[in-house]
Amino acid sequence: MKKILLALLFVLIVGCSQKELTLDDELLFELQDVNDEEFQLLRAKTSNFTEEEIKQNYATIVFDYRVRNGKKFDNLTVQYKNGFGNLMEQVKYEDGLKFMNGDGRTTNYRNGSFERNTDRLVFYVKDFTDEQLQAIFNEFMLEVSWENDDGQWENKTIPVGETFLDKRGSK
């Protein structure tokens, strides 16, 4: 009887450990007002705008994607399918900069698995409607891939643009 219980316990443990991994991830993608540091940088680079025009014409794209359980995946990688540079090529502007790099970072776990990617990008938004901004960002996708226990690669495409929110206070 003891051997049967031990065998059953072993089967349960092995069976539970073979459970398919799912990403425990979080995504933030929004348009915010420029912060003080970005405002000062814009003021130095765009002398043809008043302070109020800078606040109205520019906003910051904030992108933050993190995987909380990344250590559990082998070779977890995250790549832009259509990066910010490609997105901004769709944007036409009358005067001033289209965009300029703000701040960004990517971190990885020791086993090479992805943990977090964040970006802040100053963006020229003058004359864009909410619908036009949404259409631009709908093209933004992430490709997530990892190697499963069988050595096979699994992929997931995340349509980042679907989560886009305009959080500006001075619209």
Short mmCIF file of N, CA, C and O in Angstrom, two decimals, residues 31-145:
data_model
loop_
_atom_site.label_atom_id
_atom_site.label_comp_id
_atom_site.label_asym_id
_atom_site.label_seq_id
_atom_site.Cartn_x
_atom_site.Cartn_y
_atom_site.Cartn_z
N LEU A 31 0.13 57.83 -23.61
CA LEU A 31 0.63 59.15 -23.96
C LEU A 31 0.41 60.05 -22.75
O LEU A 31 -0.71 60.14 -22.25
N GLN A 32 1.48 60.66 -22.27
CA GLN A 32 1.41 61.52 -21.09
C GLN A 32 1.96 62.91 -21.43
O GLN A 32 2.65 63.09 -22.42
N ASP A 33 1.65 63.87 -20.57
CA ASP A 33 2.26 65.19 -20.69
C ASP A 33 3.76 65.06 -20.48
O ASP A 33 4.22 64.18 -19.74
N VAL A 34 4.54 65.95 -21.11
CA VAL A 34 5.99 65.92 -20.90
C VAL A 34 6.30 66.28 -19.45
O VAL A 34 5.62 67.11 -18.85
N ASN A 35 7.33 65.64 -18.89
CA ASN A 35 7.73 65.99 -17.53
C ASN A 35 8.66 67.20 -17.57
O ASN A 35 9.00 67.71 -18.64
N ASP A 36 9.10 67.67 -16.41
CA ASP A 36 9.93 68.89 -16.33
C ASP A 36 11.24 68.75 -17.09
O ASP A 36 11.66 69.68 -17.79
N GLU A 37 11.90 67.60 -16.96
CA GLU A 37 13.17 67.39 -17.64
C GLU A 37 12.99 67.41 -19.17
O GLU A 37 13.77 68.03 -19.89
N GLU A 38 11.95 66.74 -19.65
CA GLU A 38 11.67 66.72 -21.09
C GLU A 38 11.28 68.11 -21.59
O GLU A 38 11.69 68.53 -22.67
N PHE A 39 10.54 68.84 -20.76
CA PHE A 39 10.15 70.20 -21.13
C PHE A 39 11.38 71.09 -21.31
O PHE A 39 11.48 71.84 -22.28
N GLN A 40 12.34 70.99 -20.38
CA GLN A 40 13.55 71.81 -20.47
C GLN A 40 14.36 71.45 -21.72
O GLN A 40 14.90 72.34 -22.39
N LEU A 41 14.43 70.18 -22.05
CA LEU A 41 15.13 69.74 -23.25
C LEU A 41 14.44 70.29 -24.50
O LEU A 41 15.09 70.79 -25.42
N LEU A 42 13.12 70.22 -24.54
CA LEU A 42 12.36 70.75 -25.67
C LEU A 42 12.54 72.26 -25.80
O LEU A 42 12.68 72.79 -26.90
N ARG A 43 12.52 72.93 -24.69
CA ARG A 43 12.66 74.39 -24.70
C ARG A 43 14.01 74.80 -25.30
O ARG A 43 14.10 75.75 -26.07
N ALA A 44 15.04 74.03 -25.01
CA ALA A 44 16.37 74.32 -25.55
C ALA A 44 16.46 74.00 -27.04
O ALA A 44 17.21 74.65 -27.78
N LYS A 45 15.70 73.02 -27.52
CA LYS A 45 15.80 72.59 -28.92
C LYS A 45 14.77 73.20 -29.85
O LYS A 45 14.92 73.13 -31.06
N THR A 46 13.71 73.75 -29.32
CA THR A 46 12.62 74.27 -30.17
C THR A 46 12.36 75.73 -29.85
O THR A 46 11.34 76.08 -29.25
N SER A 47 13.24 76.56 -30.26
CA SER A 47 13.13 77.99 -29.94
C SER A 47 11.97 78.67 -30.67
O SER A 47 11.59 79.78 -30.33
N ASN A 48 11.39 78.01 -31.69
CA ASN A 48 10.29 78.62 -32.42
C ASN A 48 8.94 78.43 -31.72
O ASN A 48 7.93 78.91 -32.20
N PHE A 49 8.90 77.75 -30.55
CA PHE A 49 7.66 77.55 -29.80
C PHE A 49 7.71 78.29 -28.46
O PHE A 49 8.76 78.36 -27.82
N THR A 50 6.57 78.80 -28.04
CA THR A 50 6.44 79.35 -26.69
C THR A 50 6.32 78.18 -25.71
O THR A 50 6.12 77.03 -26.12
N GLU A 51 6.39 78.48 -24.42
CA GLU A 51 6.23 77.43 -23.41
C GLU A 51 4.88 76.73 -23.55
O GLU A 51 4.80 75.50 -23.46
N GLU A 52 3.83 77.49 -23.75
CA GLU A 52 2.49 76.90 -23.88
C GLU A 52 2.39 76.03 -25.13
O GLU A 52 1.78 74.96 -25.12
N GLU A 53 3.01 76.47 -26.23
CA GLU A 53 2.98 75.67 -27.46
C GLU A 53 3.74 74.35 -27.28
O GLU A 53 3.32 73.32 -27.79
N ILE A 54 4.83 74.38 -26.53
CA ILE A 54 5.57 73.15 -26.26
C ILE A 54 4.67 72.17 -25.51
O ILE A 54 4.58 71.00 -25.86
N LYS A 55 3.97 72.67 -24.48
CA LYS A 55 3.08 71.81 -23.70
C LYS A 55 1.93 71.26 -24.54
O LYS A 55 1.48 70.14 -24.32
N GLN A 56 1.46 72.02 -25.51
CA GLN A 56 0.36 71.58 -26.36
C GLN A 56 0.82 70.68 -27.51
O GLN A 56 0.09 69.80 -27.93
N ASN A 57 2.01 70.95 -28.03
CA ASN A 57 2.48 70.26 -29.23
C ASN A 57 3.24 68.97 -28.97
O ASN A 57 3.40 68.17 -29.90
N TYR A 58 3.73 68.77 -27.76
CA TYR A 58 4.53 67.59 -27.46
C TYR A 58 3.91 66.78 -26.33
O TYR A 58 3.27 67.31 -25.43
N ALA A 59 4.11 65.50 -26.40
CA ALA A 59 3.69 64.59 -25.34
C ALA A 59 4.75 63.49 -25.26
O ALA A 59 5.64 63.40 -26.10
N THR A 60 4.63 62.66 -24.27
CA THR A 60 5.59 61.58 -24.07
C THR A 60 4.89 60.24 -24.18
O THR A 60 3.88 60.01 -23.52
N ILE A 61 5.43 59.37 -25.03
CA ILE A 61 4.94 58.01 -25.12
C ILE A 61 5.64 57.24 -24.00
O ILE A 61 6.87 57.27 -23.89
N VAL A 62 4.87 56.57 -23.18
CA VAL A 62 5.43 55.77 -22.10
C VAL A 62 5.08 54.32 -22.38
O VAL A 62 3.90 53.97 -22.51
N PHE A 63 6.11 53.51 -22.50
CA PHE A 63 5.95 52.09 -22.77
C PHE A 63 6.66 51.31 -21.68
O PHE A 63 7.82 51.56 -21.38
N ASP A 64 5.97 50.37 -21.06
CA ASP A 64 6.57 49.56 -20.01
C ASP A 64 6.00 48.15 -20.12
O ASP A 64 4.80 47.94 -19.94
N TYR A 65 6.86 47.20 -20.45
CA TYR A 65 6.45 45.80 -20.54
C TYR A 65 7.35 44.99 -19.63
O TYR A 65 8.56 45.08 -19.71
N ARG A 66 6.74 44.23 -18.73
CA ARG A 66 7.53 43.40 -17.82
C ARG A 66 6.93 42.00 -17.71
O ARG A 66 5.72 41.83 -17.84
N VAL A 67 7.80 41.05 -17.48
CA VAL A 67 7.40 39.66 -17.27
C VAL A 67 7.83 39.29 -15.85
O VAL A 67 9.02 39.27 -15.56
N ARG A 68 6.85 39.05 -14.99
CA ARG A 68 7.16 38.77 -13.59
C ARG A 68 7.73 37.37 -13.38
O ARG A 68 8.49 37.15 -12.45
N ASN A 69 7.37 36.41 -14.22
CA ASN A 69 7.86 35.04 -14.02
C ASN A 69 8.87 34.63 -15.10
O ASN A 69 8.97 33.47 -15.46
N GLY A 70 9.64 35.57 -15.58
CA GLY A 70 10.59 35.31 -16.67
C GLY A 70 11.65 34.28 -16.34
O GLY A 70 12.16 33.60 -17.22
N LYS A 71 12.02 34.14 -15.06
CA LYS A 71 13.05 33.17 -14.68
C LYS A 71 12.62 31.74 -14.94
O LYS A 71 13.44 30.84 -15.03
N LYS A 72 11.33 31.51 -15.07
CA LYS A 72 10.82 30.15 -15.28
C LYS A 72 10.91 29.72 -16.74
O LYS A 72 10.68 28.56 -17.06
N PHE A 73 11.23 30.64 -17.64
CA PHE A 73 11.28 30.35 -19.07
C PHE A 73 12.72 30.22 -19.53
O PHE A 73 13.58 30.98 -19.09
N ASP A 74 12.96 29.30 -20.43
CA ASP A 74 14.28 29.18 -21.03
C ASP A 74 14.36 30.09 -22.25
O ASP A 74 13.51 30.04 -23.13
N ASN A 75 15.38 30.93 -22.29
CA ASN A 75 15.65 31.80 -23.44
C ASN A 75 14.48 32.68 -23.82
O ASN A 75 14.19 32.88 -24.99
N LEU A 76 13.80 33.23 -22.84
CA LEU A 76 12.68 34.14 -23.10
C LEU A 76 13.21 35.43 -23.72
O LEU A 76 14.10 36.07 -23.16
N THR A 77 12.70 35.79 -24.89
CA THR A 77 13.13 37.01 -25.55
C THR A 77 11.90 37.83 -25.94
O THR A 77 10.83 37.28 -26.22
N VAL A 78 12.06 39.13 -25.96
CA VAL A 78 11.01 40.06 -26.36
C VAL A 78 11.61 41.01 -27.38
O VAL A 78 12.65 41.62 -27.12
N GLN A 79 10.96 41.12 -28.53
CA GLN A 79 11.45 42.01 -29.59
C GLN A 79 10.30 42.83 -30.14
O GLN A 79 9.16 42.36 -30.17
N TYR A 80 10.62 44.03 -30.58
CA TYR A 80 9.63 44.84 -31.28
C TYR A 80 9.38 44.24 -32.65
O TYR A 80 10.33 44.00 -33.39
N LYS A 81 8.15 44.02 -33.02
CA LYS A 81 7.84 43.60 -34.38
C LYS A 81 7.86 44.81 -35.29
O LYS A 81 8.26 44.74 -36.43
N ASN A 82 7.40 45.92 -34.78
CA ASN A 82 7.41 47.19 -35.50
C ASN A 82 7.83 48.24 -34.48
O ASN A 82 7.01 48.73 -33.73
N GLY A 83 9.12 48.57 -34.42
CA GLY A 83 9.67 49.42 -33.38
C GLY A 83 9.22 50.87 -33.48
O GLY A 83 8.57 51.30 -34.42
N PHE A 84 9.61 51.65 -32.46
CA PHE A 84 9.22 53.05 -32.40
C PHE A 84 9.68 53.83 -33.63
O PHE A 84 8.97 54.69 -34.13
N GLY A 85 10.88 53.56 -34.10
CA GLY A 85 11.38 54.28 -35.28
C GLY A 85 10.49 54.07 -36.48
O GLY A 85 10.17 55.02 -37.20
N ASN A 86 10.06 52.83 -36.71
CA ASN A 86 9.14 52.55 -37.82
C ASN A 86 7.80 53.24 -37.62
O ASN A 86 7.20 53.74 -38.57
N LEU A 87 7.33 53.27 -36.40
CA LEU A 87 6.06 53.94 -36.12
C LEU A 87 6.14 55.43 -36.42
O LEU A 87 5.25 56.02 -37.02
N MET A 88 7.23 56.04 -36.00
CA MET A 88 7.36 57.48 -36.16
C MET A 88 7.53 57.89 -37.62
O MET A 88 7.24 59.01 -37.99
N GLU A 89 7.98 56.97 -38.47
CA GLU A 89 8.09 57.27 -39.89
C GLU A 89 6.71 57.54 -40.51
O GLU A 89 6.60 58.18 -41.54
N GLN A 90 5.66 57.07 -39.86
CA GLN A 90 4.30 57.30 -40.35
C GLN A 90 3.81 58.71 -40.02
O GLN A 90 2.81 59.15 -40.55
N VAL A 91 4.51 59.39 -39.13
CA VAL A 91 4.05 60.67 -38.62
C VAL A 91 4.59 61.81 -39.47
O VAL A 91 5.78 61.92 -39.68
N LYS A 92 3.68 62.65 -39.94
CA LYS A 92 4.08 63.86 -40.67
C LYS A 92 3.97 65.03 -39.70
O LYS A 92 3.12 65.06 -38.84
N TYR A 93 4.84 66.01 -39.87
CA TYR A 93 4.81 67.16 -38.98
C TYR A 93 5.02 68.44 -39.77
O TYR A 93 5.60 68.44 -40.85
N GLU A 94 4.51 69.54 -39.20
CA GLU A 94 4.64 70.84 -39.86
C GLU A 94 5.89 71.58 -39.42
O GLU A 94 6.61 72.12 -40.23
N ASP A 95 6.12 71.61 -38.12
CA ASP A 95 7.31 72.28 -37.60
C ASP A 95 7.71 71.62 -36.29
O ASP A 95 6.90 71.05 -35.60
N GLY A 96 8.96 71.69 -35.96
CA GLY A 96 9.44 71.04 -34.75
C GLY A 96 9.87 69.60 -35.00
O GLY A 96 9.77 69.09 -36.11
N LEU A 97 10.35 68.96 -33.98
CA LEU A 97 10.83 67.60 -34.07
C LEU A 97 9.68 66.61 -34.07
O LEU A 97 8.67 66.82 -33.41
N LYS A 98 9.82 65.52 -34.82
CA LYS A 98 8.83 64.44 -34.77
C LYS A 98 8.91 63.75 -33.42
O LYS A 98 7.92 63.57 -32.74
N PHE A 99 10.08 63.30 -33.08
CA PHE A 99 10.30 62.65 -31.80
C PHE A 99 11.77 62.72 -31.46
O PHE A 99 12.60 62.99 -32.32
N MET A 100 12.05 62.53 -30.22
CA MET A 100 13.45 62.44 -29.81
C MET A 100 13.53 61.46 -28.67
O MET A 100 12.58 61.28 -27.90
N ASN A 101 14.63 60.77 -28.59
CA ASN A 101 14.77 59.76 -27.56
C ASN A 101 14.70 60.40 -26.19
O ASN A 101 15.25 61.47 -25.96
N GLY A 102 14.03 59.74 -25.32
CA GLY A 102 13.95 60.19 -23.95
C GLY A 102 14.78 59.29 -23.08
O GLY A 102 15.96 59.50 -22.89
N ASP A 103 14.16 58.21 -22.63
CA ASP A 103 14.80 57.36 -21.65
C ASP A 103 14.30 55.94 -21.88
O ASP A 103 13.13 55.74 -22.17
N GLY A 104 15.15 54.97 -21.76
CA GLY A 104 14.71 53.60 -21.94
C GLY A 104 15.70 52.62 -21.37
O GLY A 104 16.87 52.95 -21.18
N ARG A 105 15.21 51.42 -21.07
CA ARG A 105 16.11 50.38 -20.58
C ARG A 105 15.47 49.01 -20.80
O ARG A 105 14.26 48.87 -20.87
N THR A 106 16.32 48.02 -20.91
CA THR A 106 15.89 46.63 -20.98
C THR A 106 16.73 45.87 -19.96
O THR A 106 17.94 46.09 -19.87
N THR A 107 16.09 45.00 -19.21
CA THR A 107 16.83 44.19 -18.25
C THR A 107 16.55 42.72 -18.52
O THR A 107 15.48 42.36 -18.99
N ASN A 108 17.54 41.91 -18.24
CA ASN A 108 17.42 40.47 -18.45
C ASN A 108 17.83 39.74 -17.17
O ASN A 108 18.65 40.23 -16.41
N TYR A 109 17.25 38.55 -16.98
CA TYR A 109 17.67 37.69 -15.88
C TYR A 109 19.01 37.06 -16.23
O TYR A 109 19.45 37.07 -17.38
N ARG A 110 19.66 36.47 -15.25
CA ARG A 110 20.97 35.86 -15.48
C ARG A 110 20.93 34.73 -16.49
O ARG A 110 21.90 34.48 -17.18
N ASN A 111 19.81 34.03 -16.60
CA ASN A 111 19.74 32.92 -17.56
C ASN A 111 19.45 33.41 -18.98
O ASN A 111 19.21 32.63 -19.86
N GLY A 112 19.43 34.73 -19.17
CA GLY A 112 19.18 35.28 -20.49
C GLY A 112 17.73 35.57 -20.76
O GLY A 112 17.39 36.10 -21.80
N SER A 113 16.85 35.26 -19.81
CA SER A 113 15.43 35.51 -20.02
C SER A 113 15.11 36.98 -19.79
O SER A 113 15.66 37.62 -18.91
N PHE A 114 14.17 37.46 -20.57
CA PHE A 114 13.74 38.85 -20.51
C PHE A 114 13.01 39.14 -19.20
O PHE A 114 12.25 38.32 -18.71
N GLU A 115 13.21 40.31 -18.64
CA GLU A 115 12.48 40.73 -17.46
C GLU A 115 11.63 41.97 -17.73
O GLU A 115 10.46 42.00 -17.44
N ARG A 116 12.22 43.04 -18.29
CA ARG A 116 11.50 44.30 -18.41
C ARG A 116 12.08 45.16 -19.52
O ARG A 116 13.29 45.19 -19.73
N ASN A 117 11.21 45.88 -20.21
CA ASN A 117 11.61 46.84 -21.22
C ASN A 117 10.79 48.10 -21.00
O ASN A 117 9.56 48.03 -20.98
N THR A 118 11.44 49.23 -20.82
CA THR A 118 10.73 50.49 -20.63
C THR A 118 11.30 51.54 -21.57
O THR A 118 12.49 51.55 -21.86
N ASP A 119 10.43 52.41 -22.05
CA ASP A 119 10.84 53.51 -22.91
C ASP A 119 9.98 54.72 -22.62
O ASP A 119 8.78 54.61 -22.35
N ARG A 120 10.60 55.89 -22.71
CA ARG A 120 9.89 57.17 -22.71
C ARG A 120 10.38 57.89 -23.96
O ARG A 120 11.57 58.07 -24.14
N LEU A 121 9.47 58.28 -24.79
CA LEU A 121 9.82 58.89 -26.06
C LEU A 121 9.00 60.16 -26.23
O LEU A 121 7.77 60.12 -26.20
N VAL A 122 9.68 61.30 -26.39
CA VAL A 122 8.98 62.56 -26.61
C VAL A 122 8.49 62.58 -28.05
O VAL A 122 9.24 62.27 -28.98
N PHE A 123 7.24 62.95 -28.23
CA PHE A 123 6.54 62.79 -29.50
C PHE A 123 5.80 64.08 -29.86
O PHE A 123 5.16 64.69 -29.01
N TYR A 124 5.91 64.49 -31.11
CA TYR A 124 5.23 65.68 -31.60
C TYR A 124 3.80 65.32 -31.98
O TYR A 124 3.57 64.56 -32.91
N VAL A 125 2.82 65.83 -31.23
CA VAL A 125 1.43 65.41 -31.40
C VAL A 125 0.53 66.48 -32.00
O VAL A 125 -0.68 66.27 -32.13
N LYS A 126 1.07 67.62 -32.37
CA LYS A 126 0.25 68.72 -32.89
C LYS A 126 -0.61 68.25 -34.07
O LYS A 126 -0.13 67.56 -34.97
N ASP A 127 -1.85 68.62 -34.04
CA ASP A 127 -2.80 68.35 -35.12
C ASP A 127 -3.20 66.89 -35.29
O ASP A 127 -3.79 66.54 -36.30
N PHE A 128 -2.88 66.02 -34.34
CA PHE A 128 -3.31 64.64 -34.43
C PHE A 128 -4.56 64.43 -33.59
O PHE A 128 -4.60 64.83 -32.43
N THR A 129 -5.54 63.78 -34.16
CA THR A 129 -6.73 63.43 -33.40
C THR A 129 -6.45 62.14 -32.63
O THR A 129 -5.49 61.43 -32.92
N ASP A 130 -7.32 61.84 -31.68
CA ASP A 130 -7.17 60.60 -30.93
C ASP A 130 -7.22 59.40 -31.87
O ASP A 130 -6.49 58.42 -31.70
N GLU A 131 -8.09 59.46 -32.88
CA GLU A 131 -8.23 58.36 -33.83
C GLU A 131 -6.95 58.18 -34.66
O GLU A 131 -6.54 57.06 -34.94
N GLN A 132 -6.34 59.28 -35.06
CA GLN A 132 -5.10 59.19 -35.83
C GLN A 132 -3.97 58.59 -34.99
O GLN A 132 -3.20 57.75 -35.47
N LEU A 133 -3.88 59.02 -33.72
CA LEU A 133 -2.86 58.46 -32.84
C LEU A 133 -3.08 56.97 -32.63
O LEU A 133 -2.15 56.18 -32.70
N GLN A 134 -4.34 56.58 -32.42
CA GLN A 134 -4.65 55.17 -32.23
C GLN A 134 -4.26 54.37 -33.47
O GLN A 134 -3.70 53.29 -33.38
N ALA A 135 -4.54 54.92 -34.65
CA ALA A 135 -4.20 54.22 -35.90
C ALA A 135 -2.69 54.04 -36.04
O ALA A 135 -2.22 52.99 -36.48
N ILE A 136 -1.92 55.06 -35.66
CA ILE A 136 -0.46 54.96 -35.72
C ILE A 136 0.03 53.85 -34.80
O ILE A 136 0.83 52.99 -35.19
N PHE A 137 -0.47 53.83 -33.57
CA PHE A 137 0.04 52.89 -32.58
C PHE A 137 -0.53 51.49 -32.72
O PHE A 137 0.00 50.55 -32.13
N ASN A 138 -1.58 51.31 -33.49
CA ASN A 138 -2.12 49.97 -33.71
C ASN A 138 -1.11 49.05 -34.38
O ASN A 138 -1.23 47.83 -34.28
N GLU A 139 -0.13 49.62 -35.06
CA GLU A 139 0.88 48.82 -35.75
C GLU A 139 1.97 48.31 -34.81
O GLU A 139 2.79 47.50 -35.20
N PHE A 140 1.99 48.79 -33.57
CA PHE A 140 3.04 48.46 -32.63
C PHE A 140 2.77 47.09 -32.00
O PHE A 140 1.76 46.88 -31.35
N MET A 141 3.69 46.15 -32.20
CA MET A 141 3.54 44.78 -31.69
C MET A 141 4.83 44.32 -31.03
O MET A 141 5.92 44.76 -31.39
N LEU A 142 4.69 43.41 -30.08
CA LEU A 142 5.82 42.74 -29.48
C LEU A 142 5.78 41.28 -29.87
O LEU A 142 4.71 40.67 -29.92
N GLU A 143 6.94 40.71 -30.13
CA GLU A 143 7.07 39.28 -30.39
C GLU A 143 7.79 38.67 -29.19
O GLU A 143 8.93 39.02 -28.89
N VAL A 144 7.10 37.79 -28.49
CA VAL A 144 7.67 37.12 -27.32
C VAL A 144 7.89 35.66 -27.69
O VAL A 144 7.01 35.02 -28.26
N SER A 145 9.07 35.15 -27.38
CA SER A 145 9.34 33.74 -27.69
C SER A 145 10.16 33.12 -26.56
O SER A 145 10.87 33.81 -25.84
#
